[in-house]
mmCIF file of C-alpha atoms and ligand atoms in Angstrom:
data_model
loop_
_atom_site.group_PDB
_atom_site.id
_atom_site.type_symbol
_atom_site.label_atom_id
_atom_site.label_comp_id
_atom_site.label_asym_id
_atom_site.label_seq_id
_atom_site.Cartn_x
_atom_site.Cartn_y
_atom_site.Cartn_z
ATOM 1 C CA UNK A 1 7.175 -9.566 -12.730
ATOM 2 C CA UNK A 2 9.131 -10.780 -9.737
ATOM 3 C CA UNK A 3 9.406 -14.571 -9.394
ATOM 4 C CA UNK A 4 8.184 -16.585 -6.207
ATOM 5 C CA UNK A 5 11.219 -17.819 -5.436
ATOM 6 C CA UNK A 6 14.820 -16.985 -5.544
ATOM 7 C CA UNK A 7 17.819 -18.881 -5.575
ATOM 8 C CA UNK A 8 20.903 -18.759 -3.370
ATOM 9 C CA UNK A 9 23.336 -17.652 -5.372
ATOM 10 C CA UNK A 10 20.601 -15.213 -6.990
ATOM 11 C CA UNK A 11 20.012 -13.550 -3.425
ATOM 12 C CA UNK A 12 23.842 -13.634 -2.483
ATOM 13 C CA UNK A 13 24.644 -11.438 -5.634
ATOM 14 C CA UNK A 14 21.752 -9.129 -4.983
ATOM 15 C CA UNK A 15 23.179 -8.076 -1.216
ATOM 16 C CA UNK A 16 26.458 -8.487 -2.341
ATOM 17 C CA UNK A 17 27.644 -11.595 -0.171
ATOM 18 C CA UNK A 18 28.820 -15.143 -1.292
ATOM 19 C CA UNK A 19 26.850 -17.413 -2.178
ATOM 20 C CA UNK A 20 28.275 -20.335 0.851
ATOM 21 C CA UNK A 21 27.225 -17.609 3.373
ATOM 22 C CA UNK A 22 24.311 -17.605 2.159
ATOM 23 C CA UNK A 23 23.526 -21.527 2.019
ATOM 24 C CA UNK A 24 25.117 -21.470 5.415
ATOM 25 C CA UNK A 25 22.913 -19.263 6.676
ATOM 26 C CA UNK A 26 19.961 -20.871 5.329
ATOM 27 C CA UNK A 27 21.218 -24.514 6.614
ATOM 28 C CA UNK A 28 21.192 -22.634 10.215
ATOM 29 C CA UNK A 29 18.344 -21.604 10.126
ATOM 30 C CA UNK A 30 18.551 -17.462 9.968
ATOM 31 C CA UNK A 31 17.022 -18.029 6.476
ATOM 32 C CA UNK A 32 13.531 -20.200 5.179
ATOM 33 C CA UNK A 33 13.908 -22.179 2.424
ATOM 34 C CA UNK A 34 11.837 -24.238 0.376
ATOM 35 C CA UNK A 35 13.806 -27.840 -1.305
ATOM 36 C CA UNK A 36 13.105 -28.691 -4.991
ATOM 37 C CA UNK A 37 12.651 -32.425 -5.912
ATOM 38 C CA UNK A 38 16.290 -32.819 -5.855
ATOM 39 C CA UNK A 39 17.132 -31.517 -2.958
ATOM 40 C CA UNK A 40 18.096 -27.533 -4.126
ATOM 41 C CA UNK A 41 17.534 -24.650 -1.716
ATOM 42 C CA UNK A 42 14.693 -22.355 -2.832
ATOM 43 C CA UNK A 43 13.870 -18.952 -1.180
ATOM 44 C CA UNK A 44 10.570 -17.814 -0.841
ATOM 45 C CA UNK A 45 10.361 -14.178 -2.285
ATOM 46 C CA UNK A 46 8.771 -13.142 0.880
ATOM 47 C CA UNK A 47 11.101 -14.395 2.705
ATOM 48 C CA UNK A 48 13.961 -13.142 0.974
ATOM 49 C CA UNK A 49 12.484 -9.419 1.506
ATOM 50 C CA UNK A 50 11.788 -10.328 5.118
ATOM 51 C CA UNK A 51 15.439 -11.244 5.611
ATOM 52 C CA UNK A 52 17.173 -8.249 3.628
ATOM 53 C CA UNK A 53 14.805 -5.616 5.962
ATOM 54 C CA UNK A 54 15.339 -7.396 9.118
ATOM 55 C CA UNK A 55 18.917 -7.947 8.904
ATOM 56 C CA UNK A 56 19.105 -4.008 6.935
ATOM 57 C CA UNK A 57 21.631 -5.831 4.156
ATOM 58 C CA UNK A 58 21.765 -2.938 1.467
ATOM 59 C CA UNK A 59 20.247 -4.825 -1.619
ATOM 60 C CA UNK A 60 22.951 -4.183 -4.518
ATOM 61 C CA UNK A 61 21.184 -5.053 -7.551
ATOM 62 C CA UNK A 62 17.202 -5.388 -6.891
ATOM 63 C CA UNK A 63 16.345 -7.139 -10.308
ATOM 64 C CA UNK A 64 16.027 -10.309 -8.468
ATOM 65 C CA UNK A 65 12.991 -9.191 -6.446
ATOM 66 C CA UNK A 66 11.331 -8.554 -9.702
ATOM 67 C CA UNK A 67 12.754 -4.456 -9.798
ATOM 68 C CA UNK A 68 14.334 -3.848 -13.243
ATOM 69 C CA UNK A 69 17.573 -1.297 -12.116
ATOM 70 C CA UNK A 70 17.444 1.643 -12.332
ATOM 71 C CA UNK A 71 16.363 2.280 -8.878
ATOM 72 C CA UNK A 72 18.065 3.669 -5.811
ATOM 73 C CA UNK A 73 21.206 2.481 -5.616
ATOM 74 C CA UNK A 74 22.780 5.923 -4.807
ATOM 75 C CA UNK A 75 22.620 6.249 -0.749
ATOM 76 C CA UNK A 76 22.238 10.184 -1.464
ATOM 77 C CA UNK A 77 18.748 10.468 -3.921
ATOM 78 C CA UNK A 78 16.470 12.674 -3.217
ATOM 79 C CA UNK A 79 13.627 9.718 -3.061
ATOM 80 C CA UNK A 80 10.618 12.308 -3.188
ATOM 81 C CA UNK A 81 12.393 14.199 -6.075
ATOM 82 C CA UNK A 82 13.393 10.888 -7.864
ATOM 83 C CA UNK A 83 9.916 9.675 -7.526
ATOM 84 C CA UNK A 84 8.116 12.339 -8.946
ATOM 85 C CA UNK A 85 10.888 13.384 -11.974
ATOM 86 C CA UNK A 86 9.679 9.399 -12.674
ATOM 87 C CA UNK A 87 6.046 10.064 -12.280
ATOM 88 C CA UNK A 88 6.208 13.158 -14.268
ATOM 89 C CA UNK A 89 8.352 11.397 -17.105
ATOM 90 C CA UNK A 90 5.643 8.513 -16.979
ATOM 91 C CA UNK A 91 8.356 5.860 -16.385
ATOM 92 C CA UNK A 92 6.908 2.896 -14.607
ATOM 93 C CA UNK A 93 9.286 0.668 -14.408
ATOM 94 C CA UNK A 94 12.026 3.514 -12.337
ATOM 95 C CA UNK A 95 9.228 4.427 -10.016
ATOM 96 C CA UNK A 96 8.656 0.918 -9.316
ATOM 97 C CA UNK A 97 12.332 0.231 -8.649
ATOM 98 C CA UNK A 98 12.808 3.155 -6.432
ATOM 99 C CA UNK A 99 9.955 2.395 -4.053
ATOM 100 C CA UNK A 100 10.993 -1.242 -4.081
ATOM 101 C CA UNK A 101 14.573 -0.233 -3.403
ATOM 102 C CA UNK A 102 13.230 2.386 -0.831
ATOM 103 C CA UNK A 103 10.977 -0.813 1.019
ATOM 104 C CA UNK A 104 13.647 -3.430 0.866
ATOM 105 C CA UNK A 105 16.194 -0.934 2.509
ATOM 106 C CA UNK A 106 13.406 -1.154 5.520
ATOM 107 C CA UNK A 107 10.867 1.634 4.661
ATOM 108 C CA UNK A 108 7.274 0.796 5.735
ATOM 109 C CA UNK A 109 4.516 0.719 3.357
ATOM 110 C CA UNK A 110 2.695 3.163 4.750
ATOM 111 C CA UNK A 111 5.069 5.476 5.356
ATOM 112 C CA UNK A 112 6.367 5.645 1.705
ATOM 113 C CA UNK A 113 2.892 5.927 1.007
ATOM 114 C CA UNK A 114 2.579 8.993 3.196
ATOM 115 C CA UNK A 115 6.128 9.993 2.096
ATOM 116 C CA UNK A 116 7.339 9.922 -1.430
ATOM 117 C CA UNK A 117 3.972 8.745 -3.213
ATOM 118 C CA UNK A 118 1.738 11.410 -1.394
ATOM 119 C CA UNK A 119 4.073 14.123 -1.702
ATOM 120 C CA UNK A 120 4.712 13.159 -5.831
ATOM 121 C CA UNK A 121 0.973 13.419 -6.643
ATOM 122 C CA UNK A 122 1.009 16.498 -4.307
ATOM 123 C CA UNK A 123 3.405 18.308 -7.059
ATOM 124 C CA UNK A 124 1.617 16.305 -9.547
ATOM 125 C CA UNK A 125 -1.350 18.226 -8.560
ATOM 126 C CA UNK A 126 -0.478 21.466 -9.542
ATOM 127 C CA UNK A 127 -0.203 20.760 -13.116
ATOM 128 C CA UNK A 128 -4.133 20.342 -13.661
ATOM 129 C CA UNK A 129 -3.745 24.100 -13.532
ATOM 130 C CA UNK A 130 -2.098 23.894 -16.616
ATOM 131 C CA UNK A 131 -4.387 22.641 -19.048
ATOM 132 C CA UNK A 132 -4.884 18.886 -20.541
ATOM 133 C CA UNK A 133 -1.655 17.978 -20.471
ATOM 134 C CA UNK A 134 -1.660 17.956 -17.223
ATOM 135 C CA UNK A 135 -4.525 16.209 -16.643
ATOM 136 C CA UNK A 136 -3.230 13.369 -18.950
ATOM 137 C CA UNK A 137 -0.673 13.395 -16.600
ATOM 138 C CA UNK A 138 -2.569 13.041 -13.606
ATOM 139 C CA UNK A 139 -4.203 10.157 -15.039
ATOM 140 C CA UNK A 140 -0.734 8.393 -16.054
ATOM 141 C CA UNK A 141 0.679 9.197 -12.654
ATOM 142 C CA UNK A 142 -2.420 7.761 -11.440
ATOM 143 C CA UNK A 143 -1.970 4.049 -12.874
ATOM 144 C CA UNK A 144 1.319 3.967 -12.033
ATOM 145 C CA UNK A 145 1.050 4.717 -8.402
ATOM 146 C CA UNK A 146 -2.048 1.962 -8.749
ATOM 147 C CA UNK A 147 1.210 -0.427 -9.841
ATOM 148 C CA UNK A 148 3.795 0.692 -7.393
ATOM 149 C CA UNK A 149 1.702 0.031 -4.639
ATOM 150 C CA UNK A 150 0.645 -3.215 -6.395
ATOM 151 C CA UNK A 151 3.850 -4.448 -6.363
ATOM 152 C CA UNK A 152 4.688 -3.566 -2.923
ATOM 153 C CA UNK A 153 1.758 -6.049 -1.679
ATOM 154 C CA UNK A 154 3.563 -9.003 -3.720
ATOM 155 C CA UNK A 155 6.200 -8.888 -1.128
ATOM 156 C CA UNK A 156 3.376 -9.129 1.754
ATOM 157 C CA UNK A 157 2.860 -12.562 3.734
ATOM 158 C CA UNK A 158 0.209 -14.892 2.176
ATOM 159 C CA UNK A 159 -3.077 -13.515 4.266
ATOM 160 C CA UNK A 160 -3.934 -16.363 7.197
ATOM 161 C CA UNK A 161 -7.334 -17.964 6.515
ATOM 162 C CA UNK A 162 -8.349 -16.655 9.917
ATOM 163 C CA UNK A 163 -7.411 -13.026 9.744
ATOM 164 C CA UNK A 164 -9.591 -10.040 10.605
ATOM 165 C CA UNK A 165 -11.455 -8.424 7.436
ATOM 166 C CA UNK A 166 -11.754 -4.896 6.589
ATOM 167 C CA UNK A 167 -13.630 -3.563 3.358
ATOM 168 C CA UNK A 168 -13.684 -0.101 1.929
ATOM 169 C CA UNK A 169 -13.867 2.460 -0.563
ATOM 170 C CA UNK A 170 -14.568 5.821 -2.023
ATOM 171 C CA UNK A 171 -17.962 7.387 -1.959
ATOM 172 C CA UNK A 172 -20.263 8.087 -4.445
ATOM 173 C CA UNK A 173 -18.897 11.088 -5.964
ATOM 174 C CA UNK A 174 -15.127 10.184 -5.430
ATOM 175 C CA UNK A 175 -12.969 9.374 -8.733
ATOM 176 C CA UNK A 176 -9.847 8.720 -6.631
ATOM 177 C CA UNK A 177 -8.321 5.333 -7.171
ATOM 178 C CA UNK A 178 -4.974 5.371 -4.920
ATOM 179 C CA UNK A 179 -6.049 6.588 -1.470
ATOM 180 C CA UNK A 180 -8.276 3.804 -0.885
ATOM 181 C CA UNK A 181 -5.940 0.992 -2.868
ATOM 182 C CA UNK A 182 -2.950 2.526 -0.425
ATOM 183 C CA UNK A 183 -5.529 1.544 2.764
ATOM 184 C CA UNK A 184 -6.162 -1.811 1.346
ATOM 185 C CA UNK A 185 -2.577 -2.663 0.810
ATOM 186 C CA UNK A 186 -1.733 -0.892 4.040
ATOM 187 C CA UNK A 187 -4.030 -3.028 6.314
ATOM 188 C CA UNK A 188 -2.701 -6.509 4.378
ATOM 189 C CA UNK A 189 0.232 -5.142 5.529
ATOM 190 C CA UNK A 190 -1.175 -4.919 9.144
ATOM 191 C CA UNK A 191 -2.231 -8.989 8.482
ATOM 192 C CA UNK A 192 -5.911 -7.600 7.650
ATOM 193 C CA UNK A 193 -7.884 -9.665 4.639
ATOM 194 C CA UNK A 194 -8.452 -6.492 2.779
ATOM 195 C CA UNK A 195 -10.894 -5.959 0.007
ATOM 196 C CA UNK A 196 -10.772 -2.762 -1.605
ATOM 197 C CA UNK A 197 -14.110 -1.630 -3.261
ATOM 198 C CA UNK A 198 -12.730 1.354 -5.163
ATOM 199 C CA UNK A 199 -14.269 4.518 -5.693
ATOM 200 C CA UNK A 200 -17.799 5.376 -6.292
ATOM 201 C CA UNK A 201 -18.846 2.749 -3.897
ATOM 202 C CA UNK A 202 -22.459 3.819 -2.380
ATOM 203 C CA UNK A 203 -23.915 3.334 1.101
ATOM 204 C CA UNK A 204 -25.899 0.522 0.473
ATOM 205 C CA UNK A 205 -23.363 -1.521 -2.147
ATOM 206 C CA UNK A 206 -20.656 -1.135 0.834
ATOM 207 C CA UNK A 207 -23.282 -2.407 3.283
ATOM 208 C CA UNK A 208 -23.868 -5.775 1.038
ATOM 209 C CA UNK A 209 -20.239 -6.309 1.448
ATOM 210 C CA UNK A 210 -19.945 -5.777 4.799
ATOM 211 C CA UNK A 211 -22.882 -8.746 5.133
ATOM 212 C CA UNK A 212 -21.269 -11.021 2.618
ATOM 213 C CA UNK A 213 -17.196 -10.355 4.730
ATOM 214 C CA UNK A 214 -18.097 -9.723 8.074
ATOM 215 C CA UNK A 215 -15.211 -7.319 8.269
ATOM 216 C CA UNK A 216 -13.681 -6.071 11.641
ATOM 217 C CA UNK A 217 -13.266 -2.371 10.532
ATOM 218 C CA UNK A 218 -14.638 -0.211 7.312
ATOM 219 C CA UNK A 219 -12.897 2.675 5.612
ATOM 220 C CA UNK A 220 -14.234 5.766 3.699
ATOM 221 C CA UNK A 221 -11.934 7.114 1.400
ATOM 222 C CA UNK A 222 -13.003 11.201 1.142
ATOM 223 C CA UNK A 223 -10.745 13.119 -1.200
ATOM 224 C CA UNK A 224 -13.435 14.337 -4.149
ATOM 225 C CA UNK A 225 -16.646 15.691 -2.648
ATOM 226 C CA UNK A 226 -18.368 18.501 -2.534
ATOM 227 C CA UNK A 227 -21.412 18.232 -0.709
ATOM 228 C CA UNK A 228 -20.321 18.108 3.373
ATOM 229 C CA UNK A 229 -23.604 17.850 4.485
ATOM 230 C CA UNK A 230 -24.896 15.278 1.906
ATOM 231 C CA UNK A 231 -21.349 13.094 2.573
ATOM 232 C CA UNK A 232 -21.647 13.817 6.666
ATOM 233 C CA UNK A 233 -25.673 12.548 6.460
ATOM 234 C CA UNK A 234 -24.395 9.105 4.590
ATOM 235 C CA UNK A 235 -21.278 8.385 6.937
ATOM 236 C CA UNK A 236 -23.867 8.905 10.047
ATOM 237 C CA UNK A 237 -26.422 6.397 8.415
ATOM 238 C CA UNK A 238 -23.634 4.280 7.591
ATOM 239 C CA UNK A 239 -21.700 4.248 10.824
ATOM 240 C CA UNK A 240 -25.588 3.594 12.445
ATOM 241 C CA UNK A 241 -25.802 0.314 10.338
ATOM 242 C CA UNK A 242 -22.039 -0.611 11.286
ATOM 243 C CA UNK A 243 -23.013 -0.784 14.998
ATOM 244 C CA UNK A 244 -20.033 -1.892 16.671
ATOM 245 C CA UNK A 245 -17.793 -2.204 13.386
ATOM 246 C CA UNK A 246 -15.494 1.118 13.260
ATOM 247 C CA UNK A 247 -15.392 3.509 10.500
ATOM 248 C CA UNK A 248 -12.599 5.016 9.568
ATOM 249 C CA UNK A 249 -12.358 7.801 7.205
ATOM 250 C CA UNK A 250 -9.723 9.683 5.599
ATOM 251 C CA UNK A 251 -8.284 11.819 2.726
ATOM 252 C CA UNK A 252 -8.728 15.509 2.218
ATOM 253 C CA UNK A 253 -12.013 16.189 3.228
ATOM 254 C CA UNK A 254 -12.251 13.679 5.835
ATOM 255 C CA UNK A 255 -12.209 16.197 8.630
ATOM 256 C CA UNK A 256 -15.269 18.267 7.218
ATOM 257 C CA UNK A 257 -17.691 15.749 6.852
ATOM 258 C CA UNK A 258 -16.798 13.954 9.693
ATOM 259 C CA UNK A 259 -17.468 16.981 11.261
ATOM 260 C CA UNK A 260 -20.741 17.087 9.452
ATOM 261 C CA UNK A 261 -21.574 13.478 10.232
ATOM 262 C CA UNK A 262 -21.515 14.145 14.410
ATOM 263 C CA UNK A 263 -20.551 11.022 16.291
ATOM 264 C CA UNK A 264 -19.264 7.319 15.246
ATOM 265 C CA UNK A 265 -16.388 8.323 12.767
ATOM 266 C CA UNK A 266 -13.077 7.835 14.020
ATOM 267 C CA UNK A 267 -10.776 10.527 11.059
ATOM 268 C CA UNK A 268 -7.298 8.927 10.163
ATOM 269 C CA UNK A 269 -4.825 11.854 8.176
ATOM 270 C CA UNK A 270 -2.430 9.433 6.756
ATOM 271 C CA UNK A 271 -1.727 5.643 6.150
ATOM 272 C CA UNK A 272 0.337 5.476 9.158
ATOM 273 C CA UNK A 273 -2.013 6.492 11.475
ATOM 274 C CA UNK A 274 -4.564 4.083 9.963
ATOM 275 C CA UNK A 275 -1.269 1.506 10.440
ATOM 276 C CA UNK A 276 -1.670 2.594 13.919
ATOM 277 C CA UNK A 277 -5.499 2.341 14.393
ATOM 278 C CA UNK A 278 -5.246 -1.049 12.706
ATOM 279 C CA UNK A 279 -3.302 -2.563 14.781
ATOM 280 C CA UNK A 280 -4.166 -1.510 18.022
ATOM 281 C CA UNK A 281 -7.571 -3.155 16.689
ATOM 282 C CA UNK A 282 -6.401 -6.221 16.111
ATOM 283 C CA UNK A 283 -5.004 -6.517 19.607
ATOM 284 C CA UNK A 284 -8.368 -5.648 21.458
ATOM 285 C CA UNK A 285 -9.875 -8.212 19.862
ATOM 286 C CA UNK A 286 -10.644 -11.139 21.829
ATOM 287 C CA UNK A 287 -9.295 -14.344 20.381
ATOM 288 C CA UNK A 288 -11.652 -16.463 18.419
ATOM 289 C CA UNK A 289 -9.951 -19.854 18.486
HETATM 290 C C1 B12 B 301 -4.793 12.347 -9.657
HETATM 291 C C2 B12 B 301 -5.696 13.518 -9.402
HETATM 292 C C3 B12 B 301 -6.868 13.623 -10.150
HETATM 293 C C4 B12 B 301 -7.299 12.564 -11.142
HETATM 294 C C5 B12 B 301 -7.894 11.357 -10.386
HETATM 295 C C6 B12 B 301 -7.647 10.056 -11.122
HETATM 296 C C7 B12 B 301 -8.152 8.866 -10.378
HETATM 297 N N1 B12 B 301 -9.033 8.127 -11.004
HETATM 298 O O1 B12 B 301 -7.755 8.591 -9.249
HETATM 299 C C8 B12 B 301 -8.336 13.354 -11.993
HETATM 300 C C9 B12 B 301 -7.622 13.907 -13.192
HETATM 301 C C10 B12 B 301 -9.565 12.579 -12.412
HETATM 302 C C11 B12 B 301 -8.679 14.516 -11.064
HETATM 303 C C12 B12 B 301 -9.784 15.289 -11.234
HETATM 304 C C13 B12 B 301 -10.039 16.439 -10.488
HETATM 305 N N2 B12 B 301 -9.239 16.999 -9.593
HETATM 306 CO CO1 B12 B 301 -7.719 16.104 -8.862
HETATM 307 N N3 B12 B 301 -6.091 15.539 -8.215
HETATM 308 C C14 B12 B 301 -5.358 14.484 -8.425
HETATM 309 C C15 B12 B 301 -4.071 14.532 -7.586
HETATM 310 C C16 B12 B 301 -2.957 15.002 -8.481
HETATM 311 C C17 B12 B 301 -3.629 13.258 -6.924
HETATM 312 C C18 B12 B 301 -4.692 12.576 -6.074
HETATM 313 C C19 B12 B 301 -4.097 11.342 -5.479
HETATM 314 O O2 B12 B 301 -4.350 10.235 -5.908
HETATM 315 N N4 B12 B 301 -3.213 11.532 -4.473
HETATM 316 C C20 B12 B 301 -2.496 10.447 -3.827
HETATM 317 C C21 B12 B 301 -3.029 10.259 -2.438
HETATM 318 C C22 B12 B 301 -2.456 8.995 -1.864
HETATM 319 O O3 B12 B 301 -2.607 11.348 -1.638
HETATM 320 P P1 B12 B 301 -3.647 12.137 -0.727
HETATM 321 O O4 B12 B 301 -4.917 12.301 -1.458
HETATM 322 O O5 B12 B 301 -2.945 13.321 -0.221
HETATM 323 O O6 B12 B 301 -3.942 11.095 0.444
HETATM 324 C C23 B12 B 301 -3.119 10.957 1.567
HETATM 325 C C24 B12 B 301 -3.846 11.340 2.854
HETATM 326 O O7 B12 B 301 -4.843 12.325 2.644
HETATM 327 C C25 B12 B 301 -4.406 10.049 3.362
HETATM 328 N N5 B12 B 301 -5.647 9.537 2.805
HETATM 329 C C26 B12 B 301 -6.301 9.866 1.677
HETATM 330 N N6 B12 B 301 -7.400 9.142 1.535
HETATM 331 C C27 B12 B 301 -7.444 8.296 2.568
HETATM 332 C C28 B12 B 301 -8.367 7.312 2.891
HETATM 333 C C29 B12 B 301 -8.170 6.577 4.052
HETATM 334 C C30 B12 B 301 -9.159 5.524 4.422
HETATM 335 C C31 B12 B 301 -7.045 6.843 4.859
HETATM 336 C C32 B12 B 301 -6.843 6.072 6.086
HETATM 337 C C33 B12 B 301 -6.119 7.832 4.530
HETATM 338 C C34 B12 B 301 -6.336 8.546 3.388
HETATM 339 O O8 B12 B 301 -3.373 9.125 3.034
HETATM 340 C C35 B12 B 301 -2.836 9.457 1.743
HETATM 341 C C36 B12 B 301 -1.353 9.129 1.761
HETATM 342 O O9 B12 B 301 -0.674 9.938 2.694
HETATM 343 C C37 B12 B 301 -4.471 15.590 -6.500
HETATM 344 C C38 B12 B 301 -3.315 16.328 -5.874
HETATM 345 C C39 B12 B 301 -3.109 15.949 -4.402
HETATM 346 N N7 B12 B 301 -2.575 16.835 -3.612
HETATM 347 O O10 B12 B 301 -3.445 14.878 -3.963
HETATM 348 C C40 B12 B 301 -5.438 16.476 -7.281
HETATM 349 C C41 B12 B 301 -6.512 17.265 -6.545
HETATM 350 C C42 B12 B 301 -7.101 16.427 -5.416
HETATM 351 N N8 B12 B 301 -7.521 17.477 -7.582
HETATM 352 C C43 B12 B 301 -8.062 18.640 -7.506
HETATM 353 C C44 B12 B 301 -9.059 19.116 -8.387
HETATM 354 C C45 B12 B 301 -9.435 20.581 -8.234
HETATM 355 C C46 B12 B 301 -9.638 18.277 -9.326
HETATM 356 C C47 B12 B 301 -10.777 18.625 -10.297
HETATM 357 C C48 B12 B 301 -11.896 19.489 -9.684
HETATM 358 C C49 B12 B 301 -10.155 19.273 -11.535
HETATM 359 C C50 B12 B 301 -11.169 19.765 -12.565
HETATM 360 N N9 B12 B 301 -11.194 21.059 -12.740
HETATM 361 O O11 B12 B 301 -11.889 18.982 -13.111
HETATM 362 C C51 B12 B 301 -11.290 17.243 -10.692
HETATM 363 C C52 B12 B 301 -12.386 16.791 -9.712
HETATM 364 C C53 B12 B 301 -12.707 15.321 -9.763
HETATM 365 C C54 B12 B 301 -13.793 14.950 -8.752
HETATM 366 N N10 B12 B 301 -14.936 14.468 -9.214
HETATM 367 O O12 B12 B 301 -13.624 15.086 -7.572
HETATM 368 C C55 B12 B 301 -7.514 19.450 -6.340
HETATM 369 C C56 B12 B 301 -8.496 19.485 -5.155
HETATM 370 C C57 B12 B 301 -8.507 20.843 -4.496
HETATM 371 C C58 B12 B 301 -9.509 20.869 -3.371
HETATM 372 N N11 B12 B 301 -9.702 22.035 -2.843
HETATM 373 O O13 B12 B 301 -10.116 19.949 -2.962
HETATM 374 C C59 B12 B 301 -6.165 18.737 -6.087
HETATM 375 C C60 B12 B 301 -5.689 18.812 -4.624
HETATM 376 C C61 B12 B 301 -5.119 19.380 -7.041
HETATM 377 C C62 B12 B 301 -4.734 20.788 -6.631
HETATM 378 N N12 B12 B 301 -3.512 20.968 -6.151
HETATM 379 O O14 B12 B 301 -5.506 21.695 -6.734
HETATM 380 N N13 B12 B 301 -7.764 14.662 -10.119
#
């Protein structure tokens, strides 16, 4: 687990710099610290991340942030290839560290989402052909996407009390954990108070959450249905009860029973177009304060 805070010296040996830079940089400000009872400088993990993106300083040796090594510290990996030779292998801990590695070199969330991840379980995908095994590993690669993505929203901002809400989920029929954690993680990332319902979340359980939040914008997550019709009927009735609330779907079939549904869907085909659709949201708003 990575800690909350790092130290100086800790962060000045993970982008390879020394260690009085670092102070002085904190002491002038171009770094946030934290003070201890007596008196030491204490970076805020968060902080530390924002500062190694922003300023693009190559992080060295990630095990500070919380990565074990083993990540990408070669400039020239293949990071789709690395990440699913990891998946497929079941190793955790080297996925982990080469989507960390991958996010504190500056890639967005969602677009290692999109990239790497979506492409891994893509390949991943073709192995259900081949009997249980594969499906065992389908399942594996499943939880440890479920953590990757996990740890990814640990470097996030603490959530203001007064930011917008958005709930979702999958439908009924839909087994599929990761597309809908990826848009909850995705819209903290946009400075959204997410709450991610899962899968199998029905009609009328979404619609008690959307009472109890009062979110700004609810998403479907569509990747395992089979019934168009029946799915396009219940996005209709639920976009009617939304009113004015958007509903965003997405996944595989999201096009198709969107279709189905007629009018009041708005289809997203990756994380960073729901990025996109997020925050263009959060700007039309009209301020509350
Ligand atoms: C893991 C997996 C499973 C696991 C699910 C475990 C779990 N609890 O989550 C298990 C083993 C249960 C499973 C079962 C089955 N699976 Co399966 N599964 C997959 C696999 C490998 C990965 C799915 C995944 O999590 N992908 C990761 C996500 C992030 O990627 P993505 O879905 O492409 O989503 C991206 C975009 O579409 C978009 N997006 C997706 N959803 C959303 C939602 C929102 C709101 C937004 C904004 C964006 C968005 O953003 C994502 C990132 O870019 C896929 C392969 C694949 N290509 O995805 C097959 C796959 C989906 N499965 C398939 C099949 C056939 C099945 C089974 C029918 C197998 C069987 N014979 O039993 C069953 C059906 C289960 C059901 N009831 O629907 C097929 C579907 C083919 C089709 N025509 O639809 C696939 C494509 C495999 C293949 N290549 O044939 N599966």
């Amino acid at each position: 687990m990575a800690t909350a805070f790092l130290s100086p010296k800790d962060l000045a040996a993970a982008i390879g710099v020394s260690e009085s830079s670092l102070k002085r940089w904190v002491d002038s400000g171009r770094l946030a610290v934290q003070r201890t009872a007596g008196g030491h400088r204490r970076i805020p993990l968060q902080e530390a991340v924002r500062f190694v993106r922003a300023e693009g300083y190559r992080v060295q040796d990630p095990s500070c942030f919380g990565v074990l090594c083993g990540g990408n510290k070669d400039d020239a990996v293949d990071l789709d290839q690395a990440v699913y030779s990891a998946l497929l292998a079941g190793d955790a801990e080297r996925c982990c560290a080469l989507i960390t590695t991958a996010y504190l070199a500056g890639s967005s969330i969602p677009s290692l989402c999109d990239g790497a991840l979506r492409s891994a379980m893509g390949r991943l995908g073709d192995l259900w052909r081949h009997g249980e095994d594969g499906i065992a590993v389908e399942h594996h690669a499943t939880s440890i996407c479920i953590q990757v993505v996990e740890q990814l929203r640990q470097f996030l901002s603490d959530v203001r009390s007064e930011a917008p809400v958005a709930i979702g989920g999958g439908t009924s029929d839909d087994p599929y954990l990761v597309p809908s954690q990826m848009a909850g993680v995705v819209l903290s990332d946009c400075g959204y108070r997410a709450v991610n319902l899962g899968p199998h979340t029905p009609n009328n359980v979404l619609l008690t959450a959307v009472a109890r939040y009062r979110p700004v914008l609810v998403w479907r997550s569509l990747t395992g249905i089979t019934d168009f019709d029946e799915v396009g009927t219940d996005l209709r009735a639920l976009a009617g009860k939304l009113g004015d609330i958007p509903l965003v779907v997405g996944g595989r079939h999201a096009a198709s029973a969107a279709l189905s549904a007629g009018v009041g869907v708005h289809v997203v085909g990756s994380m960073c177009e729901l990025a996109a659709f997020a925050r263009a949201l959060v700007l039309r708003r009209p301020r509350t304060s």
